[in-house]
XYZ file of C-alpha atoms in Angstrom:
668
model
C -66.200 12.363 16.220
C -68.179 9.308 15.271
C -71.938 9.554 16.028
C -73.392 6.358 17.415
C -76.820 6.056 15.858
C -77.917 2.933 17.646
C -76.768 0.095 19.764
C -78.799 -3.025 20.459
C -79.361 -6.676 19.843
C -79.871 -8.374 16.495
C -83.489 -9.507 16.092
C -83.466 -13.298 15.861
C -86.685 -15.198 15.907
C -85.497 -18.219 17.799
C -83.455 -17.851 20.997
C -79.846 -18.916 20.791
C -79.960 -19.572 17.075
C -77.042 -17.173 16.356
C -74.254 -19.570 17.471
C -75.804 -22.151 15.125
C -75.772 -19.704 12.247
C -72.235 -18.694 13.071
C -70.792 -22.164 13.092
C -73.119 -24.469 11.070
C -74.948 -22.307 8.535
C -73.164 -24.311 5.792
C -71.104 -27.471 5.990
C -68.153 -25.789 4.217
C -66.868 -22.556 5.733
C -65.441 -21.498 2.361
C -68.996 -20.929 1.126
C -68.925 -17.464 2.798
C -67.077 -16.026 -0.182
C -69.888 -17.117 -2.477
C -72.491 -15.531 -0.290
C -70.767 -12.196 0.103
C -69.909 -11.901 -3.494
C -73.469 -12.830 -4.429
C -74.731 -10.026 -2.179
C -72.387 -7.661 -3.938
C -73.744 -8.745 -7.321
C -77.305 -8.246 -6.019
C -76.401 -4.724 -4.885
C -75.191 -3.836 -8.411
C -78.269 -5.494 -10.046
C -80.489 -3.478 -7.711
C -78.818 -0.248 -8.724
C -79.485 -1.112 -12.401
C -83.150 -1.714 -11.579
C -83.678 1.572 -9.831
C -81.863 3.440 -12.588
C -84.277 1.905 -15.075
C -87.230 3.091 -12.931
C -86.196 6.727 -12.941
C -85.606 6.715 -9.177
C -81.919 7.232 -9.733
C -80.581 9.777 -12.307
C -76.855 9.580 -11.362
C -74.097 7.668 -13.165
C -74.144 3.951 -12.571
C -70.551 3.671 -13.680
C -68.592 0.548 -14.520
C -69.855 -2.149 -12.110
C -67.195 -4.022 -10.203
C -66.545 -6.020 -7.017
C -63.177 -5.728 -5.290
C -61.742 -8.204 -2.800
C -58.863 -6.829 -0.763
C -56.463 -8.773 1.474
C -54.907 -7.113 4.484
C -52.514 -9.570 6.155
C -51.275 -7.044 8.675
C -54.712 -6.731 10.187
C -55.882 -10.280 9.361
C -58.776 -8.890 7.436
C -60.530 -9.512 4.192
C -62.927 -7.038 2.505
C -65.485 -7.400 -0.311
C -66.557 -4.080 -1.897
C -69.134 -3.243 -4.532
C -70.284 -0.066 -6.181
C -73.923 -1.018 -6.116
C -77.039 0.405 -4.528
C -75.740 0.821 -0.932
C -77.953 1.004 2.156
C -79.326 3.648 4.459
C -79.306 3.231 8.270
C -82.936 2.129 8.208
C -82.205 -0.484 5.499
C -79.240 -1.781 7.500
C -81.522 -2.194 10.530
C -84.138 -3.911 8.417
C -82.039 -6.175 6.275
C -79.103 -6.943 8.570
C -80.434 -6.844 12.047
C -83.591 -8.770 11.252
C -81.972 -12.009 10.308
C -85.063 -13.846 9.141
C -86.199 -11.082 6.756
C -85.549 -11.731 3.031
C -84.802 -8.395 1.408
C -84.306 -9.811 -2.046
C -87.851 -11.065 -2.381
C -89.342 -7.702 -1.289
C -87.034 -5.831 -3.667
C -87.912 -8.000 -6.689
C -91.600 -7.605 -5.990
C -91.269 -3.808 -6.109
C -89.150 -3.511 -9.220
C -89.941 -6.622 -11.256
C -91.935 -4.609 -13.824
C -88.974 -2.351 -14.684
C -86.214 -4.825 -15.436
C -85.320 -8.366 -16.324
C -82.302 -8.355 -14.060
C -82.037 -11.295 -11.694
C -81.577 -11.009 -7.914
C -79.688 -13.977 -6.491
C -81.371 -13.820 -3.139
C -81.812 -17.642 -2.938
C -79.207 -18.301 -0.312
C -81.171 -17.153 2.683
C -78.959 -16.077 5.547
C -75.999 -15.564 3.236
C -74.405 -12.537 4.988
C -74.210 -14.269 8.303
C -72.051 -17.027 6.791
C -69.259 -14.501 7.264
C -69.304 -15.313 10.978
C -68.184 -18.882 10.268
C -64.720 -17.500 9.556
C -64.660 -14.006 11.145
C -64.468 -12.854 14.742
C -65.568 -9.360 13.804
C -67.495 -8.064 10.824
C -68.127 -4.438 9.660
C -70.417 -3.133 7.004
C -69.504 0.287 5.555
C -72.160 1.560 3.160
C -73.534 4.603 1.356
C -76.940 4.483 -0.341
C -77.605 5.740 -3.861
C -80.349 7.984 -2.479
C -79.761 11.761 -2.724
C -78.449 13.246 0.526
C -78.010 9.799 2.112
C -75.736 9.504 5.128
C -73.054 6.778 5.032
C -73.318 4.341 7.946
C -71.053 1.753 9.531
C -72.460 -1.463 11.180
C -70.196 -3.734 13.248
C -70.636 -6.926 15.217
C -68.194 -9.147 17.065
C -70.082 -12.357 16.491
C -72.417 -12.023 19.414
C -76.005 -10.884 19.081
C -74.853 -7.296 19.899
C -74.261 -4.776 17.108
C -73.214 -1.104 16.749
C -74.561 1.258 14.043
C -72.848 4.623 13.558
C -72.180 7.315 10.972
C -69.409 6.743 8.433
C -67.261 9.144 6.447
C -67.569 7.056 3.280
C -68.127 9.175 0.187
C -68.504 6.586 -2.586
C -71.766 4.803 -3.285
C -71.803 1.082 -2.475
C -70.915 -1.318 0.344
C -67.778 -2.820 1.820
C -67.977 -5.851 4.118
C -64.810 -6.336 6.125
C -64.070 -9.600 7.960
C -61.446 -9.837 10.731
C -60.654 -13.456 10.418
C -60.480 -15.995 13.250
C -56.967 -17.355 13.914
C -57.882 -20.752 12.502
C -59.276 -19.272 9.253
C -56.230 -17.314 8.037
C -56.000 -19.429 4.872
C -58.434 -16.910 3.350
C -55.669 -14.266 3.479
C -53.747 -16.163 0.784
C -54.359 -14.826 -2.742
C -54.219 -18.312 -4.247
C -57.039 -19.462 -1.995
C -59.259 -16.560 -2.960
C -58.561 -17.155 -6.646
C -59.460 -20.791 -6.231
C -62.789 -19.940 -4.489
C -63.740 -17.281 -7.047
C -63.062 -19.749 -9.836
C -65.151 -22.422 -8.138
C -68.174 -20.356 -7.037
C -68.123 -16.966 -8.799
C -66.280 -17.399 -12.071
C -69.265 -16.665 -14.299
C -70.895 -13.819 -12.258
C -71.906 -11.062 -14.584
C -69.621 -8.373 -13.148
C -65.895 -7.965 -12.879
C -64.457 -9.416 -9.592
C -61.077 -7.983 -8.838
C -58.429 -8.957 -6.264
C -56.143 -6.581 -4.497
C -53.195 -8.588 -3.191
C -51.222 -7.451 -0.155
C -47.976 -5.681 -1.185
C -44.755 -7.640 -1.126
C -42.158 -6.115 1.199
C -40.341 -3.302 -0.551
C -42.894 -3.086 -3.402
C -45.820 -0.998 -4.139
C -49.391 -2.228 -3.812
C -50.414 -4.176 -6.908
C -53.207 -2.882 -9.109
C -56.518 -4.757 -8.815
C -56.614 -7.747 -11.123
C -59.756 -9.313 -12.507
C -59.931 -12.936 -11.387
C -63.270 -14.174 -12.833
C -64.172 -15.029 -16.414
C -67.422 -13.057 -16.125
C -68.916 -14.273 -19.373
C -71.305 -17.237 -18.969
C -71.587 -18.950 -22.317
C -74.882 -20.558 -21.421
C -76.444 -17.148 -21.050
C -75.516 -16.287 -24.642
C -77.693 -16.916 -27.666
C -76.575 -20.045 -29.547
C -76.368 -17.859 -32.634
C -73.558 -15.904 -31.004
C -71.404 -18.939 -30.217
C -69.139 -20.850 -32.539
C -68.207 -24.488 -32.392
C -64.833 -23.422 -30.906
C -66.612 -21.422 -28.175
C -68.544 -24.553 -27.109
C -65.366 -26.724 -27.196
C -63.305 -24.098 -25.304
C -65.923 -23.964 -22.558
C -65.974 -27.760 -22.271
C -62.171 -27.866 -22.041
C -62.319 -25.269 -19.300
C -64.910 -27.194 -17.301
C -63.288 -30.623 -17.862
C -59.592 -30.207 -18.525
C -57.533 -33.094 -19.916
C -60.622 -34.850 -21.275
C -61.367 -35.808 -24.870
C -63.574 -33.342 -26.779
C -67.288 -34.082 -26.508
C -69.348 -35.681 -29.245
C -71.958 -32.906 -29.410
C -73.847 -30.490 -27.212
C -77.317 -29.129 -26.401
C -77.944 -25.454 -25.566
C -80.870 -24.962 -23.134
C -82.693 -21.638 -23.147
C -86.270 -21.150 -21.947
C -88.081 -18.675 -19.766
C -91.547 -20.191 -19.660
C -93.038 -21.776 -17.614
C -89.729 -21.803 -15.812
C -86.279 -20.253 -16.425
C -83.569 -22.687 -17.406
C -80.328 -21.922 -19.239
C -77.418 -24.309 -19.796
C -75.185 -26.260 -22.121
C -75.126 -30.019 -21.900
C -72.344 -32.055 -23.543
C -72.312 -35.731 -24.697
C -68.903 -37.050 -23.612
C -67.093 -40.049 -25.038
C -67.897 -42.843 -22.630
C -64.959 -44.668 -21.070
C -65.226 -48.120 -19.470
C -64.360 -46.667 -16.100
C -67.116 -43.970 -16.211
C -69.703 -44.385 -13.440
C -72.908 -43.695 -15.383
C -74.836 -43.403 -12.044
C -72.849 -40.360 -10.904
C -73.777 -36.903 -12.285
C -71.125 -34.486 -13.483
C -73.405 -31.587 -14.490
C -72.717 -28.410 -12.568
C -75.700 -26.642 -11.064
C -75.790 -22.848 -11.011
C -78.310 -20.287 -9.767
C -78.117 -16.969 -11.629
C -74.516 -17.711 -12.568
C -73.547 -18.609 -8.998
C -72.150 -22.157 -8.562
C -74.275 -24.282 -6.296
C -73.377 -27.967 -6.722
C -71.171 -30.366 -8.668
C -74.110 -32.510 -9.708
C -77.805 -32.280 -10.576
C -78.859 -35.839 -9.864
C -82.312 -34.768 -8.644
C -82.869 -32.279 -11.402
C -82.170 -34.207 -14.589
C -83.475 -37.568 -15.827
C -81.476 -40.506 -14.595
C -80.521 -41.580 -18.053
C -78.772 -38.278 -18.694
C -76.525 -38.444 -15.651
C -73.407 -39.194 -17.772
C -73.849 -35.891 -19.577
C -71.643 -32.994 -18.597
C -71.961 -29.242 -18.622
C -74.002 -26.588 -16.784
C -77.615 -26.089 -15.782
C -78.540 -22.639 -14.425
C -82.016 -21.985 -12.972
C -83.443 -19.735 -10.296
C -86.542 -21.896 -10.238
C -84.874 -24.911 -8.623
C -85.415 -24.767 -4.852
C -81.976 -24.994 -3.291
C -82.449 -25.161 0.473
C -84.537 -28.303 0.520
C -84.004 -32.053 0.879
C -83.231 -34.344 -2.055
C -86.561 -36.138 -1.628
C -88.403 -32.802 -1.867
C -86.508 -31.931 -5.056
C -87.428 -35.251 -6.645
C -91.076 -34.662 -5.939
C -91.199 -30.917 -6.791
C -93.501 -30.229 -9.730
C -91.251 -27.582 -11.276
C -88.178 -29.790 -11.023
C -90.025 -32.562 -12.822
C -91.098 -30.119 -15.548
C -87.484 -28.991 -15.954
C -86.328 -32.645 -16.171
C -88.887 -33.308 -18.945
C -87.840 -30.179 -20.785
C -84.151 -31.259 -20.652
C -85.036 -34.732 -21.973
C -87.055 -33.302 -24.859
C -84.275 -30.869 -25.803
C -81.765 -33.778 -25.840
C -84.162 -35.804 -28.029
C -84.628 -32.847 -30.390
C -80.867 -32.396 -30.700
C -80.352 -36.100 -31.540
C -83.093 -36.017 -34.177
C -81.595 -32.898 -35.668
C -78.213 -34.619 -35.965
C -79.780 -37.747 -37.466
C -81.623 -35.646 -40.043
C -78.831 -33.286 -40.973
C -75.639 -35.271 -40.630
C -76.291 -39.037 -40.672
C -72.617 -39.908 -40.987
C -71.786 -37.909 -37.830
C -74.738 -39.511 -36.027
C -73.409 -42.969 -36.908
C -69.879 -41.985 -35.932
C -71.101 -41.003 -32.478
C -73.470 -43.890 -32.026
C -71.188 -46.130 -29.972
C -71.371 -43.510 -27.233
C -74.715 -41.921 -28.015
C -76.436 -45.337 -28.169
C -75.932 -45.890 -24.494
C -77.781 -42.643 -23.612
C -80.583 -43.250 -26.128
C -81.182 -46.875 -25.123
C -81.033 -46.178 -21.389
C -83.380 -43.270 -21.945
C -85.785 -45.427 -23.943
C -85.978 -47.959 -21.139
C -86.494 -45.367 -18.409
C -88.548 -42.587 -20.033
C -91.594 -43.392 -22.093
C -91.914 -39.856 -23.545
C -88.225 -39.887 -24.566
C -88.636 -43.358 -26.072
C -91.546 -42.201 -28.279
C -89.552 -39.157 -29.290
C -86.471 -40.996 -30.543
C -87.706 -44.518 -31.401
C -87.314 -43.826 -35.143
C -83.653 -42.873 -34.805
C -82.545 -45.957 -32.876
C -79.965 -47.630 -35.081
C -78.193 -50.943 -35.046
C -75.124 -52.196 -36.844
C -76.002 -54.846 -39.361
C -74.377 -57.515 -41.484
C -76.265 -56.122 -44.514
C -74.322 -54.008 -46.994
C -76.146 -50.675 -47.012
C -73.391 -48.548 -48.465
C -75.438 -47.622 -51.505
C -78.834 -48.086 -50.000
C -80.120 -45.053 -48.263
C -83.842 -45.296 -47.602
C -85.822 -42.137 -47.177
C -86.844 -41.691 -43.558
C -89.507 -39.428 -42.097
C -88.473 -37.675 -38.889
C -90.402 -35.406 -36.569
C -89.207 -31.807 -36.671
C -87.908 -30.049 -33.539
C -90.569 -27.368 -33.891
C -93.585 -29.546 -33.276
C -95.568 -32.574 -34.302
C -95.236 -32.123 -38.032
C -93.332 -34.824 -39.861
C -91.132 -34.245 -42.878
C -89.109 -36.427 -45.207
C -85.421 -36.346 -44.400
C -83.331 -34.728 -47.035
C -80.233 -36.404 -45.614
C -78.304 -37.945 -48.518
C -75.622 -39.486 -46.343
C -75.054 -43.197 -46.500
C -76.183 -45.585 -43.731
C -72.614 -46.940 -43.676
C -69.440 -45.655 -42.111
C -65.933 -47.233 -42.308
C -67.367 -50.298 -44.048
C -69.963 -50.929 -41.314
C -73.681 -50.486 -42.074
C -76.414 -49.264 -39.735
C -80.155 -49.668 -39.902
C -83.273 -48.946 -37.882
C -85.472 -51.756 -36.712
C -88.314 -50.784 -39.079
C -85.880 -50.776 -42.031
C -84.595 -54.265 -40.993
C -88.150 -55.647 -40.773
C -89.143 -54.156 -44.116
C -86.100 -55.620 -45.924
C -86.639 -59.124 -44.493
C -90.382 -59.459 -44.329
C -90.452 -61.903 -47.276
C -87.871 -64.242 -45.771
C -88.822 -64.068 -42.097
C -91.617 -61.673 -41.246
C -91.497 -60.087 -37.761
C -88.372 -61.903 -36.760
C -85.058 -60.362 -35.908
C -81.730 -62.263 -35.716
C -79.104 -60.612 -33.506
C -75.731 -61.275 -31.953
C -74.194 -59.992 -28.784
C -70.480 -60.699 -29.334
C -68.998 -60.409 -32.848
C -65.899 -62.388 -31.910
C -67.228 -65.346 -29.924
C -70.335 -65.685 -32.120
C -68.457 -65.316 -35.417
C -69.240 -68.849 -36.392
C -72.990 -68.358 -35.866
C -72.929 -65.045 -37.702
C -71.131 -66.505 -40.681
C -73.647 -69.409 -40.805
C -76.562 -67.022 -40.961
C -75.020 -64.626 -43.503
C -74.074 -67.580 -45.755
C -77.782 -68.215 -46.094
C -78.607 -64.528 -46.668
C -79.966 -64.034 -43.112
C -79.318 -60.472 -41.910
C -78.004 -60.188 -38.363
C -78.123 -57.149 -36.066
C -75.247 -56.399 -33.610
C -76.488 -55.749 -30.106
C -73.159 -55.873 -28.370
C -73.015 -52.942 -25.991
C -73.099 -53.508 -22.281
C -76.698 -52.191 -22.089
C -78.060 -54.444 -24.829
C -78.658 -57.518 -22.621
C -81.368 -55.341 -20.951
C -82.379 -53.525 -24.088
C -83.337 -56.698 -26.027
C -85.823 -57.580 -23.280
C -87.164 -54.064 -23.450
C -87.627 -54.354 -27.226
C -89.495 -57.648 -26.844
C -91.965 -56.041 -24.416
C -92.396 -52.998 -26.686
C -92.777 -55.098 -29.861
C -94.548 -58.210 -28.615
C -95.391 -59.239 -32.215
C -91.684 -59.519 -33.133
C -89.532 -62.503 -32.229
C -85.920 -61.698 -31.312
C -83.573 -64.660 -31.859
C -79.975 -64.659 -30.778
C -77.873 -66.422 -33.320
C -76.618 -68.954 -30.828
C -79.943 -69.696 -29.239
C -81.668 -71.778 -31.951
C -81.127 -72.355 -35.618
C -83.749 -71.227 -38.107
C -85.027 -73.885 -40.465
C -83.454 -71.871 -43.314
C -80.070 -72.992 -42.013
C -80.917 -76.754 -41.870
C -80.998 -79.131 -44.827
C -84.185 -81.092 -44.139
C -83.994 -82.932 -47.427
C -80.870 -84.977 -46.719
C -81.729 -88.668 -46.881
C -81.010 -90.850 -43.867
C -79.744 -94.416 -44.524
C -80.205 -97.094 -41.863
C -77.067 -99.181 -41.138
C -78.192 -102.846 -41.222
C -75.477 -103.899 -38.729
C -76.604 -101.477 -36.036
C -80.140 -100.782 -37.211
C -79.353 -97.038 -36.688
C -79.273 -94.107 -39.002
C -76.015 -92.186 -39.411
C -77.402 -89.395 -37.261
C -78.308 -91.781 -34.490
C -74.838 -93.347 -34.575
C -73.249 -89.921 -34.308
C -75.487 -88.973 -31.310
C -74.673 -92.235 -29.475
C -70.928 -91.830 -30.206
C -70.793 -88.285 -28.715
C -72.940 -89.230 -25.767
C -70.621 -92.058 -24.766
C -67.429 -90.081 -25.462
C -68.496 -86.936 -23.514
C -70.508 -88.625 -20.757
C -72.352 -85.464 -19.781
C -75.930 -86.370 -18.675
C -77.152 -82.706 -18.742
C -75.753 -82.068 -22.260
C -78.427 -82.282 -24.928
C -77.031 -83.611 -28.200
C -78.794 -82.897 -31.477
C -77.847 -83.891 -34.984
C -78.608 -81.777 -38.009
C -77.314 -81.277 -41.512
C -76.298 -77.599 -41.891
C -76.633 -75.950 -45.274
C -73.585 -74.718 -47.087
C -72.113 -74.593 -50.584
C -69.161 -76.520 -49.228
C -69.931 -78.828 -46.244
C -66.313 -78.442 -45.073
C -66.818 -74.690 -44.616
C -69.677 -75.135 -42.214
C -68.943 -75.760 -38.513
C -68.637 -79.395 -37.442
C -70.484 -78.644 -34.202
C -72.089 -75.709 -32.442
C -73.132 -75.034 -28.866
C -76.651 -73.576 -28.603
C -78.065 -71.880 -25.480
C -81.872 -72.090 -25.351
C -83.222 -68.553 -24.969
C -85.272 -69.140 -21.790
C -82.385 -70.926 -19.930
C -79.866 -68.309 -20.899
C -82.100 -65.448 -19.778
C -82.831 -67.177 -16.533
C -79.088 -67.439 -15.906
C -78.615 -63.756 -16.807
C -81.366 -62.697 -14.438
C -79.959 -64.728 -11.548
C -76.478 -63.338 -12.191
C -77.916 -59.793 -12.203
C -79.919 -60.278 -8.939
C -76.864 -61.814 -7.249
C -74.475 -59.235 -8.745
C -72.323 -62.057 -10.151
C -70.836 -62.995 -13.470
C -73.197 -65.304 -15.402
C -72.209 -68.936 -15.111
C -72.350 -70.981 -18.319
C -75.461 -73.212 -18.049
C -74.861 -76.926 -17.901
C -78.176 -77.480 -19.685
C -77.001 -76.459 -23.206
C -77.262 -78.076 -26.632
C -74.428 -79.542 -28.696
C -75.575 -79.576 -32.308
C -73.540 -81.955 -34.472
C -73.386 -81.121 -38.136
C -73.892 -84.487 -39.827
C -72.937 -83.218 -43.260
C -69.412 -82.060 -42.165
C -66.742 -84.566 -43.546
C -64.890 -84.632 -40.197
C -67.985 -85.927 -38.427
C -68.429 -88.618 -41.070
C -64.716 -89.559 -40.704
C -65.057 -89.788 -36.936
C -67.885 -92.331 -37.333
C -65.836 -94.437 -39.692
C -62.902 -94.175 -37.339
C -64.889 -95.270 -34.352
C -65.850 -98.449 -36.180
C -62.260 -99.521 -36.741
C -61.943 -103.348 -36.326
C -58.383 -103.631 -35.118
C -58.031 -104.090 -31.369
C -55.077 -104.443 -29.032
C -54.433 -107.294 -26.590
C -56.343 -105.434 -23.878
C -59.399 -105.332 -26.154
C -59.074 -101.590 -26.846
C -59.398 -100.214 -30.398
C -56.842 -97.443 -31.162
C -59.202 -96.112 -33.771
C -62.046 -95.953 -31.285
C -59.810 -94.220 -28.729
C -58.829 -91.641 -31.325
C -62.443 -91.135 -32.299
C -63.356 -90.605 -28.629
C -60.582 -87.925 -28.305
C -61.736 -86.189 -31.485
C -65.300 -86.073 -30.124
C -63.990 -84.263 -27.031
C -61.973 -81.917 -29.275
C -65.008 -81.069 -31.460
C -67.028 -80.275 -28.336
C -64.137 -78.212 -26.860
C -63.845 -76.116 -29.989
C -67.628 -75.516 -30.129
C -67.560 -74.548 -26.473
C -64.660 -72.136 -26.958
C -66.913 -70.123 -29.310
C -69.222 -69.515 -26.372
C -67.053 -69.163 -23.350
C -63.475 -69.066 -22.172
C -62.058 -71.964 -20.251
C -61.059 -71.724 -16.633
C -57.608 -72.999 -15.552
C -58.705 -76.612 -15.222
C -60.643 -76.559 -18.453
C -57.779 -75.077 -20.418
C -55.365 -77.627 -18.961
C -57.586 -80.542 -19.967
C -58.088 -79.027 -23.443
C -54.379 -78.706 -24.088
C -53.717 -82.242 -22.843
C -56.441 -83.702 -25.092
C -55.166 -81.665 -28.056
C -51.688 -83.028 -27.598
C -53.040 -86.559 -27.435
C -55.031 -86.113 -30.612
C -52.009 -84.726 -32.453
C -49.759 -87.457 -31.184
C -52.105 -90.227 -32.284
C -52.688 -88.616 -35.692
C -48.909 -88.132 -36.355
C -48.330 -91.737 -35.298
C -50.937 -92.962 -37.839
C -49.464 -90.766 -40.583
C -45.799 -91.896 -40.037
């Protein structure tokens, strides 16, 4: 006969709070499985603690958690072989809802073990009432001579506590599910939830499936991975271990570029593995994909408040019991410990990048297209990070550095000491060379001290790049999507350096200032003035500024006949307006058309425009052709800067056909 030890009401500190706990403790009902399994893990951890303190001399045994499905009775049970509870402990820890047993337990035994008690999920046990209409706890304490007890509750504030005939140490929580929650009797659903929330818990979690009709009950099957790689020492993990873990977390993705293993226990506890993924154009860099764990229990799919904003595109796992979980996002962002953790993560990332730069320059360069985005964004947003990595910021350059590997000093990961890099790898990869800003300035200080020439689009600015390189001017490529912001950042950081985009203004080095100008006695104009007037009349664009210069070149015909220049201040104003209005930048009407007076085609156009033969209507066919060629020269220069819209392309094709028609007529 069962002995009723006690009947009564659950002690709740606020009247009528129990229905709220029952229905709305968590937004997702499925979270109950995480809470109950976490409690089971705690029970096993507690047993290990007391065994280490000499309070328990029995056999701990092989720890395990067993989930059993009983479809016939619409019930689900979670069992552990942990510490168990006495009747007094059930009264204290279960009936008094607002009491946190985990904190008290850790305080008592913290000197005897380094085991972690999850205990961060507050009212976890009562999450079972979100899905159950009746819950029982059957438990036997580890204490010598303890009496097993059974606690039951039907979802009201009333409970019943009685003796149990249980003979094995541990606890079983059995849920009789509500009719609308029977999905949790399906094995696939339990497997899914264990994989999501409990896959890396440190003990074996086994599932006992209901027997199929006519068959015997299946043996318990382990359904969690159990091993958490981020809890391992990096020395115990191979490259394949890290890659296998990434593939498990993010299936069907390309392998990551590199990874950072986090492992610290002072002044806070943080473990984790962060991966640098290959960035795709469709990746939203403002959305985090790092999984947050607490003592190997999955908590959230992102850590947006825990890690620096510039590291949001990283992937992987962060596990910390020092991150407050049941608080608002704004509280997290202002929490001192969380800020310290974010700074620690940023420093570890910086250390890893410097290590790669120092030890494997070729691999660093190979990864730069993706890494550069993280590094530049971090430099803009985090001053400490910027100072840490500023000497390993690299840029692709037009210089040939294949056989030129300058010795670079880099800060060691261990501290503030600096050492000369022993890296003998080339600064080039696949025929493309890379340089730091300091290396660029040092190489070019005799030709143009504290001045940097750069381009933002290798294709559309090819003419400008070629013009600079033909005169031995080195150009840096700043052509990633973040570089339009990063150049401005560099200018603020290095105010003594002038950054010149190749299509903004031409350096005096590119212009032949010694070319003599002859005045035409018939017009009293120099050749340059005639060219300017001709193009002004032909194009008839009042806002277009036309300049004439003689561009340097070994062969004048190899230099461009004309170039469109965008004054730096006007272009940046347009870029800023486009950014503020979230629009594509419109091509500014106030731009410069620079006519190359030394190009033979330009000289031919002047001669053509002065043709004396006129038709009966007073028009000169030569002048008409010269007018069309002026348009064509402008169109070609414009095409190097921007694509035409439909109307612009239509007009360009029509003018091109007219030019070709007139030229073929003259040649026939």
